[in-house]
Amino acid sequence: MDSILVRGGTELAGEIPIAGAKNACLTLMPATLLSDEPLTLTNAPRLSDIRTMTQLLASLGAEVTQLQDGQVLAMSSHDINNLTADYDIVRKMRASILVLGPLLARCGRAVVSLPGGCAIGARPVDLHLKGLEALGATLDLKDGYVHAEAKAGLKGAVFEFPLVSVGATENILMAAVLAKGTTVLKNAAREPEIVDLAQCLRRMGAQIEGEGTSEITIQGVDRLHGATHPVVPDRIELGTYMLAPAIAGGSVECLGGRMELVSSFAEKLAATGVEIEETAKGLKVTRKNGRVRSVDVETAPFPGFPTDLQAQMMALMCTADGVSVLEERIFENRFMHAPELMRMGASIDVSGGTATVTGVEKLKGAPVMATDLRASVSLILAGLAAEGETRVSRVYHLDRGYEHVVRKLSGVGASIERVHGE
Ligand code: UD1
């Protein structure tokens, strides 16, 4: 298995291009199932999760062609010939559940494996199922699969999510665009990925209003047509690379970065004492000298501080001046990076959903293990600030969500390399 070697202590300088958003792309790809005409996505990220979704769509009969080195995905769902999303693919990636709404809306029937447990908590899909039931689907859970049917087609309804869910909002939104009549989604997620999905669906002929607010209104249409849509920049990759100079020192300009995608995160980062500047090309982060200050963080649905940046922010807090309290409010069990950071000399006390980090002057390089996608990149960030060598193993987690991480960080001067097969 590959690992990544980081030698800390080098200040960073230069530019990092930000890719299209993994999480947006993973919901835009299943949208192809809603139409028999082609959907083309530009600015797609090159990641193993995208390959998994490609595999899943292909298993249903869709064609997905990668163009321009994978940055363009040309998709066609003209010939859907299988309505079952198999466990073997779904278990690899939870976002696979996002084919359920579109298949049901277009074909009136779908059988989708329940995604397995996940390292960052139980992560049920009950809200996806409740929302589809509200639109008139009948659901049956058998042998680990959801069997969904809407013989007479889906019907618009008013549905209020009992708690904010990004994936459930996406699934129900995609189902509702082909339902008969009006659907109103209350307490909907407001993430930029939802806004991106709504924009893409509108390009395909859907009638949607209110995306980006907690109430989305969808007027069902009979069919959708083809479209071309650029994937929104990845706000989590952006936040991750904004943290790199904050941790290692120096200055990095994140190309394509936009403040409105990361405003609450940027506010916290600025409060630690680093400079953030909006430039013509993106966002530039500079840490001149001295330690950053500790800040407290509480994760929340957008526009709050993203749970997907909690691990990376913790890496910064490990060497900050003072004590930081990090509260994880979205997922239970999302502090698996803490014991790994402690192997590098960090002082962290975890109690339930709260981690208290007392900053130390220096971290020390150590062999550490990635436990999930965001945890793995937090260990790389910590390695940038550590004395000596940090070896991060199990980097397949990283390949799911960060394209060319070694190339991007070494491009700004970090000493980092991928070691094959160890
Ligand atoms: C998406 C993101 C993930 C991010 C998360 C929260 C993708 C592919 N993944 O995940 O990176 O960390 O949003 O911003 O876009 N819940 C239920 N029942 C459900 C669905 C969710 O109880 O049916 C709970 C979850 O366990 C969690 C909370 O709701 O505690 C939020 O989860 P959700 O927003 O659905 O996350 P995902 O869409 O899975």
Short mmCIF file of C-alpha atoms and ligand atoms in Angstrom, two decimals:
data_model
loop_
_atom_site.label_atom_id
_atom_site.label_comp_id
_atom_site.label_asym_id
_atom_site.label_seq_id
_atom_site.Cartn_x
_atom_site.Cartn_y
_atom_site.Cartn_z
CA MET A 1 0.00 0.00 0.00
CA ASP A 2 1.22 3.50 -0.82
CA SER A 3 2.15 6.01 1.83
CA ILE A 4 3.02 9.72 1.81
CA LEU A 5 6.22 11.09 3.29
CA VAL A 6 6.26 14.70 4.49
CA ARG A 7 9.32 16.51 5.81
CA GLY A 8 8.23 19.52 7.82
CA GLY A 9 9.75 22.91 8.32
CA THR A 10 9.62 24.48 4.87
CA GLU A 11 7.73 27.72 4.33
CA LEU A 12 5.34 27.64 1.40
CA ALA A 13 5.12 30.08 -1.51
CA GLY A 14 3.16 29.98 -4.75
CA GLU A 15 -0.19 29.03 -6.25
CA ILE A 16 -2.45 25.98 -5.92
CA PRO A 17 -5.27 25.43 -8.41
CA ILE A 18 -8.54 24.35 -6.79
CA ALA A 19 -10.40 21.51 -8.53
CA GLY A 20 -14.13 21.06 -9.06
CA ALA A 21 -15.99 19.88 -5.96
CA LYS A 22 -16.04 16.15 -5.31
CA ASN A 23 -19.32 16.33 -3.42
CA ALA A 24 -20.99 18.47 -6.09
CA CYS A 25 -19.80 16.17 -8.86
CA LEU A 26 -21.09 13.10 -7.01
CA THR A 27 -24.60 14.53 -7.01
CA LEU A 28 -24.43 16.06 -10.50
CA MET A 29 -23.44 12.72 -12.07
CA PRO A 30 -26.63 10.84 -11.01
CA ALA A 31 -28.65 13.76 -12.43
CA THR A 32 -27.81 12.27 -15.86
CA LEU A 33 -30.28 9.48 -15.04
CA LEU A 34 -33.13 12.02 -15.17
CA SER A 35 -32.91 12.55 -18.93
CA ASP A 36 -32.45 10.52 -22.10
CA GLU A 37 -30.35 13.35 -23.53
CA PRO A 38 -26.63 13.88 -22.76
CA LEU A 39 -25.39 15.74 -19.69
CA THR A 40 -21.82 17.04 -19.80
CA LEU A 41 -19.95 18.21 -16.71
CA THR A 42 -16.88 20.40 -17.04
CA ASN A 43 -14.34 21.17 -14.27
CA ALA A 44 -14.75 17.64 -12.88
CA PRO A 45 -12.16 16.50 -10.31
CA ARG A 46 -10.01 13.41 -11.02
CA LEU A 47 -10.71 11.22 -8.00
CA SER A 48 -11.39 7.61 -7.13
CA ASP A 49 -14.89 8.50 -5.82
CA ILE A 50 -15.73 9.86 -9.27
CA ARG A 51 -14.51 6.58 -10.81
CA THR A 52 -16.75 4.67 -8.38
CA MET A 53 -19.79 6.76 -9.41
CA THR A 54 -18.83 6.19 -13.08
CA GLN A 55 -18.82 2.44 -12.41
CA LEU A 56 -22.20 2.63 -10.71
CA LEU A 57 -23.80 4.63 -13.53
CA ALA A 58 -22.30 2.27 -16.12
CA SER A 59 -23.78 -0.71 -14.26
CA LEU A 60 -27.22 0.89 -14.77
CA GLY A 61 -26.65 1.28 -18.51
CA ALA A 62 -25.47 4.89 -18.61
CA GLU A 63 -22.43 5.86 -20.68
CA VAL A 64 -19.79 8.02 -19.04
CA THR A 65 -16.88 9.19 -21.18
CA GLN A 66 -13.93 11.04 -19.71
CA LEU A 67 -12.54 13.79 -21.92
CA GLN A 68 -9.70 16.29 -21.45
CA ASP A 69 -7.80 14.08 -19.03
CA GLY A 70 -10.92 13.45 -16.95
CA GLN A 71 -11.87 17.09 -16.43
CA VAL A 72 -14.89 16.71 -18.69
CA LEU A 73 -17.45 13.96 -18.11
CA ALA A 74 -19.73 13.36 -21.07
CA MET A 75 -22.68 11.25 -19.89
CA SER A 76 -25.69 9.72 -21.57
CA SER A 77 -28.50 7.80 -19.92
CA HIS A 78 -30.38 7.07 -23.13
CA ASP A 79 -30.47 3.34 -22.46
CA ILE A 80 -31.05 2.58 -18.79
CA ASN A 81 -31.24 -1.22 -18.75
CA ASN A 82 -30.75 -2.09 -15.08
CA LEU A 83 -32.55 -0.59 -12.11
CA THR A 84 -30.48 -2.27 -9.39
CA ALA A 85 -27.54 -0.55 -7.69
CA ASP A 86 -25.53 -3.47 -6.42
CA TYR A 87 -24.04 -3.79 -2.93
CA ASP A 88 -20.56 -4.39 -4.36
CA ILE A 89 -20.42 -0.83 -5.68
CA VAL A 90 -22.65 0.96 -3.15
CA ARG A 91 -20.63 -0.31 -0.16
CA LYS A 92 -17.55 1.52 -1.51
CA MET A 93 -19.23 4.90 -1.39
CA ARG A 94 -22.21 6.22 0.52
CA ALA A 95 -23.05 8.81 -2.15
CA SER A 96 -24.25 5.87 -4.30
CA ILE A 97 -27.65 6.29 -2.61
CA LEU A 98 -28.04 9.41 -4.79
CA VAL A 99 -29.09 7.27 -7.78
CA LEU A 100 -32.29 6.29 -5.94
CA GLY A 101 -34.28 9.51 -6.45
CA PRO A 102 -33.39 9.96 -10.15
CA LEU A 103 -34.00 6.29 -11.09
CA LEU A 104 -37.35 6.28 -9.34
CA ALA A 105 -38.41 9.57 -10.92
CA ARG A 106 -37.46 8.55 -14.45
CA CYS A 107 -38.18 4.79 -14.45
CA GLY A 108 -40.82 4.42 -11.68
CA ARG A 109 -38.79 1.74 -9.95
CA ALA A 110 -35.35 1.25 -8.36
CA VAL A 111 -33.55 -1.23 -6.16
CA VAL A 112 -30.58 0.24 -4.32
CA SER A 113 -28.37 -1.42 -1.76
CA LEU A 114 -28.26 0.28 1.62
CA PRO A 115 -24.82 1.84 2.09
CA GLY A 116 -22.85 0.10 4.81
CA GLY A 117 -21.72 1.65 8.07
CA CYS A 118 -19.13 4.35 7.83
CA ALA A 119 -16.07 5.12 9.86
CA ILE A 120 -17.35 8.58 10.84
CA GLY A 121 -20.60 7.47 12.44
CA ALA A 122 -23.78 5.54 11.79
CA ARG A 123 -24.96 7.78 8.92
CA PRO A 124 -28.43 6.38 8.23
CA VAL A 125 -30.45 7.11 5.06
CA ASP A 126 -33.87 7.31 6.71
CA LEU A 127 -34.42 10.92 5.59
CA HIS A 128 -33.80 10.02 1.94
CA LEU A 129 -36.45 7.31 2.26
CA LYS A 130 -38.98 9.46 4.17
CA GLY A 131 -38.72 12.21 1.56
CA LEU A 132 -39.33 9.79 -1.32
CA GLU A 133 -42.29 8.29 0.53
CA ALA A 134 -43.72 11.78 0.90
CA LEU A 135 -43.59 12.02 -2.92
CA GLY A 136 -45.69 8.85 -3.16
CA ALA A 137 -43.05 6.11 -3.47
CA THR A 138 -43.66 2.76 -1.80
CA LEU A 139 -40.55 1.37 -0.19
CA ASP A 140 -39.67 -2.07 0.99
CA LEU A 141 -36.44 -2.99 2.77
CA LYS A 142 -35.36 -6.55 1.87
CA ASP A 143 -32.00 -8.30 2.18
CA GLY A 144 -30.08 -5.05 2.62
CA TYR A 145 -31.71 -3.41 -0.41
CA VAL A 146 -34.32 -0.64 -0.72
CA HIS A 147 -36.97 -1.67 -3.24
CA ALA A 148 -38.70 1.53 -4.35
CA GLU A 149 -41.68 1.88 -6.62
CA ALA A 150 -43.89 4.68 -7.87
CA LYS A 151 -46.23 2.94 -10.32
CA ALA A 152 -48.32 5.98 -11.13
CA GLY A 153 -45.29 8.30 -10.97
CA LEU A 154 -44.15 10.55 -8.14
CA LYS A 155 -46.43 13.36 -6.91
CA GLY A 156 -45.35 16.74 -5.56
CA ALA A 157 -45.75 17.25 -1.80
CA VAL A 158 -44.68 19.44 1.08
CA PHE A 159 -41.86 17.75 3.02
CA GLU A 160 -40.03 19.14 6.02
CA PHE A 161 -36.67 17.53 6.86
CA PRO A 162 -36.52 16.84 10.62
CA LEU A 163 -32.80 17.62 10.44
CA VAL A 164 -30.65 19.19 7.77
CA SER A 165 -29.22 16.59 5.40
CA VAL A 166 -27.20 17.43 2.31
CA GLY A 167 -27.62 14.05 0.61
CA ALA A 168 -31.33 13.70 1.40
CA THR A 169 -32.02 17.22 0.07
CA GLU A 170 -30.17 16.31 -3.14
CA ASN A 171 -31.98 13.00 -3.57
CA ILE A 172 -35.48 14.43 -3.03
CA LEU A 173 -34.71 17.49 -5.16
CA MET A 174 -33.73 15.25 -8.09
CA ALA A 175 -36.84 13.10 -7.63
CA ALA A 176 -39.16 16.12 -7.38
CA VAL A 177 -38.13 17.71 -10.70
CA LEU A 178 -40.00 14.96 -12.60
CA ALA A 179 -42.88 14.57 -10.07
CA LYS A 180 -46.37 15.77 -10.96
CA GLY A 181 -47.20 19.12 -9.39
CA THR A 182 -45.41 21.24 -6.82
CA THR A 183 -42.97 20.08 -4.15
CA VAL A 184 -41.88 22.29 -1.27
CA LEU A 185 -38.81 21.15 0.69
CA LYS A 186 -38.58 22.78 4.11
CA ASN A 187 -35.50 22.81 6.34
CA ALA A 188 -33.53 21.95 3.20
CA ALA A 189 -29.73 21.98 3.19
CA ARG A 190 -28.20 25.23 1.88
CA GLU A 191 -24.75 23.98 0.87
CA PRO A 192 -23.14 25.34 -2.34
CA GLU A 193 -23.37 21.78 -3.74
CA ILE A 194 -27.20 22.03 -3.54
CA VAL A 195 -27.12 25.38 -5.34
CA ASP A 196 -24.87 23.85 -8.01
CA LEU A 197 -27.23 20.88 -8.45
CA ALA A 198 -30.27 23.17 -8.76
CA GLN A 199 -28.45 25.28 -11.37
CA CYS A 200 -27.57 22.18 -13.37
CA LEU A 201 -31.12 20.81 -13.18
CA ARG A 202 -32.46 24.18 -14.34
CA ARG A 203 -30.10 24.02 -17.32
CA MET A 204 -31.76 20.65 -18.05
CA GLY A 205 -35.21 22.29 -17.99
CA ALA A 206 -36.25 21.85 -14.34
CA GLN A 207 -38.25 24.53 -12.53
CA ILE A 208 -36.69 25.21 -9.15
CA GLU A 209 -36.71 28.23 -6.83
CA GLY A 210 -35.16 28.95 -3.46
CA GLU A 211 -31.98 26.85 -3.59
CA GLY A 212 -29.42 28.21 -1.14
CA THR A 213 -32.27 28.98 1.33
CA SER A 214 -33.93 26.50 3.65
CA GLU A 215 -37.07 26.32 1.48
CA ILE A 216 -36.85 24.98 -2.06
CA THR A 217 -39.89 24.95 -4.36
CA ILE A 218 -39.95 22.63 -7.35
CA GLN A 219 -42.55 22.67 -10.09
CA GLY A 220 -42.46 19.22 -11.71
CA VAL A 221 -41.95 18.96 -15.50
CA ASP A 222 -42.64 16.03 -17.86
CA ARG A 223 -39.08 15.60 -19.08
CA LEU A 224 -35.62 17.08 -18.87
CA HIS A 225 -33.25 17.72 -21.77
CA GLY A 226 -29.47 17.69 -22.23
CA ALA A 227 -27.15 20.34 -20.82
CA THR A 228 -23.53 21.27 -20.10
CA HIS A 229 -22.65 22.40 -16.60
CA PRO A 230 -19.38 23.46 -14.88
CA VAL A 231 -18.83 21.90 -11.43
CA VAL A 232 -18.49 24.49 -8.62
CA PRO A 233 -14.96 24.79 -7.05
CA ASP A 234 -14.31 22.45 -4.12
CA ARG A 235 -14.73 24.50 -0.94
CA ILE A 236 -13.23 21.73 1.20
CA GLU A 237 -10.11 21.42 -0.96
CA LEU A 238 -9.96 25.23 -0.90
CA GLY A 239 -10.17 25.38 2.91
CA THR A 240 -7.58 22.61 3.20
CA TYR A 241 -5.02 24.46 1.08
CA MET A 242 -5.82 27.77 2.81
CA LEU A 243 -4.68 26.02 5.99
CA ALA A 244 -1.36 24.89 4.47
CA PRO A 245 0.46 28.28 4.75
CA ALA A 246 -1.29 28.93 8.09
CA ILE A 247 0.36 25.77 9.42
CA ALA A 248 3.70 25.82 7.59
CA GLY A 249 4.17 29.60 7.26
CA GLY A 250 4.54 31.52 3.99
CA SER A 251 1.94 32.51 1.43
CA VAL A 252 -0.29 30.49 -0.92
CA GLU A 253 -2.79 31.75 -3.48
CA CYS A 254 -5.64 29.30 -4.05
CA LEU A 255 -6.64 29.76 -7.68
CA GLY A 256 -10.38 29.78 -8.32
CA GLY A 257 -11.16 30.11 -4.60
CA ARG A 258 -14.20 32.21 -3.74
CA MET A 259 -14.90 33.75 -0.34
CA GLU A 260 -18.65 33.00 -0.36
CA LEU A 261 -17.85 29.27 -0.47
CA VAL A 262 -15.82 29.36 2.76
CA SER A 263 -16.92 32.49 4.63
CA SER A 264 -17.43 31.07 8.15
CA PHE A 265 -14.25 28.99 7.87
CA ALA A 266 -12.30 32.04 6.58
CA GLU A 267 -13.61 34.13 9.48
CA LYS A 268 -12.19 31.60 11.98
CA LEU A 269 -8.93 31.31 10.08
CA ALA A 270 -8.54 35.10 10.04
CA ALA A 271 -9.19 35.16 13.80
CA THR A 272 -6.06 32.98 14.28
CA GLY A 273 -4.01 35.87 12.94
CA VAL A 274 -3.29 34.86 9.34
CA GLU A 275 -4.01 37.25 6.50
CA ILE A 276 -6.62 36.37 3.87
CA GLU A 277 -6.82 38.43 0.74
CA GLU A 278 -9.33 38.21 -2.14
CA THR A 279 -7.30 38.52 -5.35
CA ALA A 280 -8.20 38.57 -9.02
CA LYS A 281 -7.33 34.88 -9.26
CA GLY A 282 -8.70 33.52 -5.98
CA LEU A 283 -7.87 33.69 -2.28
CA LYS A 284 -4.40 34.30 -0.91
CA VAL A 285 -3.45 33.26 2.62
CA THR A 286 -0.30 34.52 4.32
CA ARG A 287 1.26 33.75 7.69
CA LYS A 288 4.26 35.93 8.29
CA ASN A 289 5.83 34.80 11.53
CA GLY A 290 5.05 33.64 15.02
CA ARG A 291 2.43 31.16 16.16
CA VAL A 292 -1.23 31.49 15.26
CA ARG A 293 -3.77 32.09 18.04
CA SER A 294 -6.17 29.40 19.21
CA VAL A 295 -9.84 29.74 18.27
CA ASP A 296 -12.92 27.71 19.21
CA VAL A 297 -14.86 25.96 16.45
CA GLU A 298 -18.30 24.41 16.27
CA THR A 299 -19.31 22.54 13.13
CA ALA A 300 -22.77 23.22 11.65
CA PRO A 301 -24.65 22.88 8.36
CA PHE A 302 -23.82 25.57 5.75
CA PRO A 303 -23.33 28.51 6.19
CA GLY A 304 -21.73 27.30 9.45
CA PHE A 305 -18.24 25.87 9.86
CA PRO A 306 -18.05 22.68 7.71
CA THR A 307 -17.53 19.34 9.43
CA ASP A 308 -15.34 18.40 6.47
CA LEU A 309 -12.78 21.03 7.59
CA GLN A 310 -12.81 20.14 11.29
CA ALA A 311 -9.88 17.68 11.14
CA GLN A 312 -7.72 20.10 9.15
CA MET A 313 -8.53 22.98 11.53
CA MET A 314 -7.56 20.72 14.44
CA ALA A 315 -4.16 20.21 12.80
CA LEU A 316 -3.65 24.00 12.86
CA MET A 317 -4.83 24.27 16.46
CA CYS A 318 -2.23 21.68 17.53
CA THR A 319 0.55 24.30 17.24
CA ALA A 320 -1.54 27.41 18.04
CA ASP A 321 -0.88 29.60 21.06
CA GLY A 322 -3.56 28.76 23.63
CA VAL A 323 -6.39 26.28 24.13
CA SER A 324 -8.96 25.53 21.45
CA VAL A 325 -12.32 23.80 21.89
CA LEU A 326 -13.58 22.01 18.78
CA GLU A 327 -17.17 20.82 18.84
CA GLU A 328 -18.33 18.31 16.24
CA ARG A 329 -22.08 18.66 15.83
CA ILE A 330 -22.74 16.80 12.56
CA PHE A 331 -21.17 13.37 12.96
CA GLU A 332 -20.47 11.35 16.06
CA ASN A 333 -17.08 9.65 16.13
CA ARG A 334 -15.33 12.15 13.87
CA PHE A 335 -12.19 12.65 15.94
CA MET A 336 -10.27 9.60 14.76
CA HIS A 337 -7.44 11.88 13.64
CA ALA A 338 -6.90 13.03 17.26
CA PRO A 339 -4.94 9.96 18.47
CA GLU A 340 -2.83 10.10 15.29
CA LEU A 341 -2.06 13.80 15.85
CA MET A 342 -1.14 12.92 19.43
CA ARG A 343 1.45 10.48 18.08
CA MET A 344 3.05 13.61 16.61
CA GLY A 345 3.16 15.32 20.01
CA ALA A 346 -0.19 17.13 19.97
CA SER A 347 -2.04 17.62 23.25
CA ILE A 348 -5.71 16.74 22.67
CA ASP A 349 -8.42 15.65 25.05
CA VAL A 350 -11.52 14.14 23.44
CA SER A 351 -14.75 13.81 25.36
CA GLY A 352 -17.85 12.87 23.34
CA GLY A 353 -18.29 15.40 20.57
CA THR A 354 -15.79 17.87 22.05
CA ALA A 355 -12.05 17.98 21.51
CA THR A 356 -9.91 20.32 23.58
CA VAL A 357 -6.58 21.08 21.97
CA THR A 358 -3.77 22.73 23.90
CA GLY A 359 -1.32 24.11 21.38
CA VAL A 360 2.31 23.00 21.59
CA GLU A 361 5.33 24.86 20.18
CA LYS A 362 6.36 22.07 17.82
CA LEU A 363 4.98 18.79 16.51
CA LYS A 364 7.36 15.92 15.79
CA GLY A 365 7.20 13.75 12.70
CA ALA A 366 5.93 10.18 13.26
CA PRO A 367 4.43 7.26 11.36
CA VAL A 368 0.65 7.82 11.38
CA MET A 369 -2.38 6.18 9.84
CA ALA A 370 -5.16 7.81 7.83
CA THR A 371 -8.59 6.76 9.07
CA ASP A 372 -10.84 8.66 6.66
CA LEU A 373 -10.65 11.17 3.86
CA ARG A 374 -10.44 14.45 5.80
CA ALA A 375 -8.43 12.88 8.64
CA SER A 376 -5.78 11.81 6.15
CA VAL A 377 -5.21 15.31 4.83
CA SER A 378 -5.11 16.73 8.37
CA LEU A 379 -2.13 14.45 9.07
CA ILE A 380 -0.37 15.73 5.95
CA LEU A 381 -1.00 19.33 7.05
CA ALA A 382 0.35 18.54 10.52
CA GLY A 383 3.39 16.96 8.87
CA LEU A 384 4.14 20.28 7.13
CA ALA A 385 4.64 21.88 10.55
CA ALA A 386 6.39 18.96 12.26
CA GLU A 387 10.08 18.53 12.90
CA GLY A 388 11.44 15.62 10.87
CA GLU A 389 9.58 13.07 8.83
CA THR A 390 5.90 12.09 8.94
CA ARG A 391 4.81 8.98 7.11
CA VAL A 392 1.06 8.80 6.43
CA SER A 393 -0.14 5.32 5.52
CA ARG A 394 -3.49 4.15 4.11
CA VAL A 395 -3.50 7.02 1.64
CA TYR A 396 -6.21 5.40 -0.48
CA HIS A 397 -8.56 7.49 1.69
CA LEU A 398 -6.85 10.58 0.31
CA ASP A 399 -7.23 9.48 -3.31
CA ARG A 400 -11.00 9.53 -2.85
CA GLY A 401 -11.08 13.28 -2.43
CA TYR A 402 -7.83 15.12 -3.21
CA GLU A 403 -6.45 15.15 -6.74
CA HIS A 404 -2.68 15.48 -7.16
CA VAL A 405 -2.13 16.38 -3.50
CA VAL A 406 1.63 15.68 -3.72
CA ARG A 407 2.00 17.71 -6.90
CA LYS A 408 -0.03 20.62 -5.51
CA LEU A 409 1.86 20.86 -2.21
CA SER A 410 5.31 20.27 -3.67
CA GLY A 411 4.45 22.97 -6.24
CA VAL A 412 4.42 25.51 -3.39
CA GLY A 413 7.66 24.23 -1.89
CA ALA A 414 6.58 21.49 0.53
CA SER A 415 8.84 18.50 0.89
CA ILE A 416 6.39 15.70 0.18
CA GLU A 417 6.48 12.50 -1.84
CA ARG A 418 4.40 9.42 -2.44
CA VAL A 419 6.11 6.15 -1.71
CA HIS A 420 4.70 3.23 -3.67
CA GLY A 421 3.87 -0.17 -2.29
CA GLU A 422 5.12 0.11 1.28
C1 UD1 B 1 -22.46 15.17 2.81
C2 UD1 B 1 -21.05 15.16 2.29
C3 UD1 B 1 -20.05 14.97 3.43
C4 UD1 B 1 -20.30 16.00 4.54
C5 UD1 B 1 -21.75 16.01 4.95
C6 UD1 B 1 -22.10 17.10 5.95
C7 UD1 B 1 -21.31 14.23 0.06
C8 UD1 B 1 -21.02 13.11 -0.87
N1 UD1 B 1 -20.89 14.09 1.32
O1 UD1 B 1 -22.69 13.88 3.37
O2 UD1 B 1 -18.73 15.10 2.92
O3 UD1 B 1 -19.49 15.68 5.65
O4 UD1 B 1 -22.60 16.18 3.81
O5 UD1 B 1 -21.78 18.34 5.43
O6 UD1 B 1 -21.84 15.25 -0.33
N2 UD1 B 1 -28.63 11.82 8.59
C9 UD1 B 1 -29.66 11.05 9.08
N3 UD1 B 1 -30.48 10.42 8.18
C10 UD1 B 1 -30.33 10.55 6.83
C11 UD1 B 1 -29.28 11.35 6.35
C12 UD1 B 1 -28.44 11.98 7.25
O7 UD1 B 1 -29.82 10.91 10.29
O8 UD1 B 1 -31.12 9.97 6.08
C13 UD1 B 1 -27.71 12.50 9.55
C14 UD1 B 1 -26.25 12.04 9.39
O9 UD1 B 1 -26.00 10.87 10.13
C15 UD1 B 1 -25.51 13.25 9.91
C16 UD1 B 1 -26.40 14.43 9.47
O10 UD1 B 1 -27.67 13.87 9.19
O11 UD1 B 1 -25.45 13.24 11.31
C17 UD1 B 1 -25.91 15.17 8.24
O12 UD1 B 1 -25.63 14.24 7.21
P1 UD1 B 1 -25.79 14.60 5.67
O13 UD1 B 1 -25.88 16.09 5.52
O14 UD1 B 1 -26.87 13.78 5.09
O15 UD1 B 1 -24.41 14.11 5.09
P2 UD1 B 1 -24.15 13.39 3.70
O16 UD1 B 1 -25.07 13.93 2.66
O17 UD1 B 1 -24.06 11.93 3.91
#
